[in-house]
PDB file of C-alpha atoms in Angstrom:
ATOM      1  CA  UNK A 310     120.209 105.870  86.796  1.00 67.00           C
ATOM      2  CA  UNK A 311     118.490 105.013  89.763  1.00 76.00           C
ATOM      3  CA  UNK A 312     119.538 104.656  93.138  1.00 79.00           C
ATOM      4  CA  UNK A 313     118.936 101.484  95.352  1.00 80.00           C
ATOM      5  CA  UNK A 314     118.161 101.864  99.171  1.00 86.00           C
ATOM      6  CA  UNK A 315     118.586  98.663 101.191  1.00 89.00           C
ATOM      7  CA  UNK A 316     116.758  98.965 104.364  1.00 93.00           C
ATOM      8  CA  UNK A 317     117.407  97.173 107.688  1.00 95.00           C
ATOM      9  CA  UNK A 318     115.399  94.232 107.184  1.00 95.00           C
ATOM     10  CA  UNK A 319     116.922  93.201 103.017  1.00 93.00           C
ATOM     11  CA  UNK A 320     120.205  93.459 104.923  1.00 94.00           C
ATOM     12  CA  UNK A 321     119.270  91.569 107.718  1.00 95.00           C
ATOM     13  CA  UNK A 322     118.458  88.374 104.959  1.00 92.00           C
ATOM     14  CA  UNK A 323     121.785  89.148 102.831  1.00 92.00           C
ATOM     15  CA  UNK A 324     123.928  88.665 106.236  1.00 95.00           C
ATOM     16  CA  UNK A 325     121.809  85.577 107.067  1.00 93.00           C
ATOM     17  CA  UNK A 326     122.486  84.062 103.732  1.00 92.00           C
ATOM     18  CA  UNK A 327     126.083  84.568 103.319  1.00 94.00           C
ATOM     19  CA  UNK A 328     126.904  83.586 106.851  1.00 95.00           C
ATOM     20  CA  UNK A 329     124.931  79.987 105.907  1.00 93.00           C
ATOM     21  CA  UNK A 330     127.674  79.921 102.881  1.00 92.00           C
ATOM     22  CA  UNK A 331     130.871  80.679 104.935  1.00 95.00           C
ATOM     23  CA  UNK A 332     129.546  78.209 107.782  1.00 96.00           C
ATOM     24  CA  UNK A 333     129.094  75.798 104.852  1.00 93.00           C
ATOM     25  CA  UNK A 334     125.566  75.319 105.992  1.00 93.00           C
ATOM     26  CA  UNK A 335     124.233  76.747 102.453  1.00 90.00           C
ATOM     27  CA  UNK A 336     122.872  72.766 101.402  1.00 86.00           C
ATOM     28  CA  UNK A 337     120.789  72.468 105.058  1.00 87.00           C
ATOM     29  CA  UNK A 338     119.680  76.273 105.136  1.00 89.00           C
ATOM     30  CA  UNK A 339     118.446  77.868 101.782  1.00 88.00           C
ATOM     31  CA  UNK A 340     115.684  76.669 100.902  1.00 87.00           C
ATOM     32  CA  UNK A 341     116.986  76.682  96.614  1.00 85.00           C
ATOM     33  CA  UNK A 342     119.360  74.412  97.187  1.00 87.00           C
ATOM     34  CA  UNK A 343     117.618  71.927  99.484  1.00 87.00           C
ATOM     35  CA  UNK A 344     114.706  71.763  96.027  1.00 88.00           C
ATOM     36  CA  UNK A 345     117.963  71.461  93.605  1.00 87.00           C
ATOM     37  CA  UNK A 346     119.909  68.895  96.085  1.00 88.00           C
ATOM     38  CA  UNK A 347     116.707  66.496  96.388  1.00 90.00           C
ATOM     39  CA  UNK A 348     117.207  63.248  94.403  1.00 92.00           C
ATOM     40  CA  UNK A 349     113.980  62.263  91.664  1.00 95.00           C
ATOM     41  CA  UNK A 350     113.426  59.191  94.069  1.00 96.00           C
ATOM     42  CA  UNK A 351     112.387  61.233  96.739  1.00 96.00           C
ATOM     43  CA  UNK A 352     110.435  63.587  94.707  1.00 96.00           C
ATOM     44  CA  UNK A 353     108.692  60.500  93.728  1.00 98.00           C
ATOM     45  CA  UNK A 354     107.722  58.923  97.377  1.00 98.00           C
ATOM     46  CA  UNK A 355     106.284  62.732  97.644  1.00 98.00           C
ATOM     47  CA  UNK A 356     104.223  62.940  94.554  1.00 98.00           C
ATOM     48  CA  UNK A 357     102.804  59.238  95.451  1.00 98.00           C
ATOM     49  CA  UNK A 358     102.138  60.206  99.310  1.00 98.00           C
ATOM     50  CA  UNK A 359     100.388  63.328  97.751  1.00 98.00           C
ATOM     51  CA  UNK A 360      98.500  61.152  95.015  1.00 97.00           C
ATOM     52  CA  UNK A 361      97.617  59.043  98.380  1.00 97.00           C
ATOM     53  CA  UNK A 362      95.823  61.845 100.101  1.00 97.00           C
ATOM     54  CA  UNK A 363      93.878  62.980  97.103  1.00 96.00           C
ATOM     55  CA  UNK A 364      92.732  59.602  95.718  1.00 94.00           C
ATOM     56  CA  UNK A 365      91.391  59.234  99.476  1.00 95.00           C
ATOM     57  CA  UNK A 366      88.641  62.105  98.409  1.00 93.00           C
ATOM     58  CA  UNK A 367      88.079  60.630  94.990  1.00 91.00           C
ATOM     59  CA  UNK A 368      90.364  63.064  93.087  1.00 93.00           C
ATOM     60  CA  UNK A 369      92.000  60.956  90.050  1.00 90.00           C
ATOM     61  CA  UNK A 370      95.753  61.562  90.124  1.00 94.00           C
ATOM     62  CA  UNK A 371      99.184  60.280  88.160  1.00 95.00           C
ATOM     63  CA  UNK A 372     102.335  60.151  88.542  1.00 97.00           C
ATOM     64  CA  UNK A 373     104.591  61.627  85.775  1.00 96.00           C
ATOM     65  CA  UNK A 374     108.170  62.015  85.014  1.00 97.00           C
ATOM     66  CA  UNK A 375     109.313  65.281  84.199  1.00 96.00           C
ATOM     67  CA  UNK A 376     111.934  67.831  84.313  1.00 94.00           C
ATOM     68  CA  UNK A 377     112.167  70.836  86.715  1.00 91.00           C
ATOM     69  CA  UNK A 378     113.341  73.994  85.421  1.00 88.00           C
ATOM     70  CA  UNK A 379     115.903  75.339  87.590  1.00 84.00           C
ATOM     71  CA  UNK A 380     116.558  78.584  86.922  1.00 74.00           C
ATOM     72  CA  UNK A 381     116.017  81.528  84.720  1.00 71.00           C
ATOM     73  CA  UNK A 382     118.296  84.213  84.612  1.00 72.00           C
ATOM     74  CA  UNK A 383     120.822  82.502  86.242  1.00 74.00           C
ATOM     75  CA  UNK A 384     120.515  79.004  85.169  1.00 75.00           C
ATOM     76  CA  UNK A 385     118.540  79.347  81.629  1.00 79.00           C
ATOM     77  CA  UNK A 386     117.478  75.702  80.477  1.00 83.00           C
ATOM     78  CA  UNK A 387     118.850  74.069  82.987  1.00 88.00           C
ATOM     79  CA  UNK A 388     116.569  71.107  84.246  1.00 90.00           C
ATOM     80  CA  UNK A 389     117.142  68.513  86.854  1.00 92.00           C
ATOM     81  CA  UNK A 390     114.612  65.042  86.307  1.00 95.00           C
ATOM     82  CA  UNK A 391     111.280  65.070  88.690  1.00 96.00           C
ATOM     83  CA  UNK A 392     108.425  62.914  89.605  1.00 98.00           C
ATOM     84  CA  UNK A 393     104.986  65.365  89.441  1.00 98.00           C
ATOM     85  CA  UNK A 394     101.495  64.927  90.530  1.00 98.00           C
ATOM     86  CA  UNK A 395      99.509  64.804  87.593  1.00 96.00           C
ATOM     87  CA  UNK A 396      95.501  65.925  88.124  1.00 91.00           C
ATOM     88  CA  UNK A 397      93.840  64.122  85.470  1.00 72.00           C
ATOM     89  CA  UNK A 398      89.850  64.457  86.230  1.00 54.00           C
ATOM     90  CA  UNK A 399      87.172  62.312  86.331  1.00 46.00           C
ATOM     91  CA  UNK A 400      88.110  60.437  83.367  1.00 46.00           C
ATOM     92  CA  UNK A 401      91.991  60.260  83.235  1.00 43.00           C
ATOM     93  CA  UNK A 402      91.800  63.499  81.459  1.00 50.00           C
ATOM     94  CA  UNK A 403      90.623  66.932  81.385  1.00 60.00           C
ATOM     95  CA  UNK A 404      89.980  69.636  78.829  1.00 72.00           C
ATOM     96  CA  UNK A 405      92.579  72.857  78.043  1.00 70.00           C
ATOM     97  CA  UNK A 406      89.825  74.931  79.274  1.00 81.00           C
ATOM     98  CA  UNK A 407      88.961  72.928  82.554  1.00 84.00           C
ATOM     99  CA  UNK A 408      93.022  72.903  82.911  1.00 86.00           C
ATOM    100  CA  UNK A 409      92.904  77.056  82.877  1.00 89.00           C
ATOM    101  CA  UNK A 410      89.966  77.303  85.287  1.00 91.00           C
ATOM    102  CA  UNK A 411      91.421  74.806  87.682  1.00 92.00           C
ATOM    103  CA  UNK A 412      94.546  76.937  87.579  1.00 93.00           C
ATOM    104  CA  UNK A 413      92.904  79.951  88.467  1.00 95.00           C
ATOM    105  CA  UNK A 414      90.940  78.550  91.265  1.00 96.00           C
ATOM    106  CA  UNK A 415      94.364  77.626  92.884  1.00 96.00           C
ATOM    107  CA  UNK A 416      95.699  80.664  92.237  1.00 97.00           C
ATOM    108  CA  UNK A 417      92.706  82.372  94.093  1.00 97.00           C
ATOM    109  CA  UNK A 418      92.639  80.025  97.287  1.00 96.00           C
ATOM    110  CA  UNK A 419      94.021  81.694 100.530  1.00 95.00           C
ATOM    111  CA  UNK A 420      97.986  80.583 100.137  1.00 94.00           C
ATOM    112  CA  UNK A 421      98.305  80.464  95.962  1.00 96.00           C
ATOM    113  CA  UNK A 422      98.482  77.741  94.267  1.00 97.00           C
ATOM    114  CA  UNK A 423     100.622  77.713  90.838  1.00 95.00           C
ATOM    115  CA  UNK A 424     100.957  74.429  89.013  1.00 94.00           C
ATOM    116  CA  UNK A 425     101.916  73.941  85.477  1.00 93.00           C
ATOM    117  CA  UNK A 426      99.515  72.843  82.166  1.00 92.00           C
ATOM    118  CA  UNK A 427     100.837  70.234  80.106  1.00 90.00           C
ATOM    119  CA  UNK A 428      98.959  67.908  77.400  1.00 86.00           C
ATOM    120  CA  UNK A 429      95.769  69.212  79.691  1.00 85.00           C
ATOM    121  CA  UNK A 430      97.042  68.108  82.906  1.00 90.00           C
ATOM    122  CA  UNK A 431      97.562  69.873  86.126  1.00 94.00           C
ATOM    123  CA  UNK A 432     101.218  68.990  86.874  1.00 96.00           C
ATOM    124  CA  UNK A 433     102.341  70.107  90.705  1.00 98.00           C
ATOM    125  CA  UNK A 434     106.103  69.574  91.110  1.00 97.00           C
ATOM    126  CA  UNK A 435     107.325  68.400  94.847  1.00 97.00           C
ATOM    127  CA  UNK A 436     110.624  69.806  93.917  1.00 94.00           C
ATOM    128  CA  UNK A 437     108.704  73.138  94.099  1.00 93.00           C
ATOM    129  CA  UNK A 438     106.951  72.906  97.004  1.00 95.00           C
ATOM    130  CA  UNK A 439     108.786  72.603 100.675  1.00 93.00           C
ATOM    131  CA  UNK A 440     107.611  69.934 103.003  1.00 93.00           C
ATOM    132  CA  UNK A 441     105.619  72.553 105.653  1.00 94.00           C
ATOM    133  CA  UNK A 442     103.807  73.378 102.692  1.00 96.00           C
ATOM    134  CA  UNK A 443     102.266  69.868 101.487  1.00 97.00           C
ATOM    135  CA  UNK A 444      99.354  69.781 103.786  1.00 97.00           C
ATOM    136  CA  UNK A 445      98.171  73.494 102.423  1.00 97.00           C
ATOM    137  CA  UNK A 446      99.000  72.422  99.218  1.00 98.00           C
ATOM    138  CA  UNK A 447      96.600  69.252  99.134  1.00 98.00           C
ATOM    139  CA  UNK A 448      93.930  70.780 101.224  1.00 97.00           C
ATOM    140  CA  UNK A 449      94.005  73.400  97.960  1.00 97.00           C
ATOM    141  CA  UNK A 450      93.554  70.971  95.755  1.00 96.00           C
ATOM    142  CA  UNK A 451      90.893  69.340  97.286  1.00 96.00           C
ATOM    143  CA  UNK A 452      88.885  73.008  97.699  1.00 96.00           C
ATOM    144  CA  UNK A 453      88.984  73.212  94.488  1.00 95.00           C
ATOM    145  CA  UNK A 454      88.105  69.656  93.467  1.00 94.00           C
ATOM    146  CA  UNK A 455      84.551  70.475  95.752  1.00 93.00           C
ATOM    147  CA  UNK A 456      83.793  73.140  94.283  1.00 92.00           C
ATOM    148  CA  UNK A 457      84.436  72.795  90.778  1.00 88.00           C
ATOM    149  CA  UNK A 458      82.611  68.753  90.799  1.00 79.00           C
TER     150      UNK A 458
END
């Protein structure tokens, strides 16, 4: 058995987290549950303000429904119903192995990029991604658009 050593700062974050619960400030505080709280609609005005910024730069873009996974351990197969950004290519479509090597190009940028691959199509979730983060997120996207064209 093996011993676990919380240090200063892990119980700095547990204190900050339970006090959001017994303030009943958990919904407005932690991050999780503002991503599980958020309605489809609104993760639909996202995906189309992101599709917005990319089709201004030529990158082809759709808008899918889906279903966001919600948990693993603790939640298995739960799912709550998305809008996502799908990246489609040049001609409404792109191959498995262009999928793969657009994945790993976001994964290598300077803030990592992970996105799913479904019926070859880049599929980025806004229920995944918090608000501060959209800007990075599409200026990804569009490094890797340049250099892979």
């Amino acid at each position: 058995m093996r011993a676990l050593r919380v240090d200063k700062m892990t119980l700095a974050a547990l204190e900050a987290t339970l006090r959001s619960y017994q303030r009943g400030r958990a919904l407005q505080e932690i991050p999780i549950w503002q991503m599980i709280g958020a309605g489809a609609d609104a993760m639909r005005e996202r995906a189309v303000a992101w599709q917005i910024a990319l089709q201004a730069h030529g990158i082809q873009t759709q808008i899918r429904h889906a279903q966001s996974a919600i948990g693993g351990g603790s939640l298995p197969g739960e799912t709550l119903p998305t809008y996502v950004l799908a990246l489609s290519g040049a001609q409404n479509e792109i191959s498995a192995s262009l999928a793969t090597k657009w994945a790993n190009a976001l994964r290598q940028q300077p803030t990592p990029v992970v996105c799913r691959i479904q019926e070859e199509q880049l599929l980025f979730d806004p229920r995944t991604v918090l608000p501060v983060q959209e800007e990075m997120l599409i200026q990804s996207i569009r490094n890797v658009y340049a250099d892979l064209s």
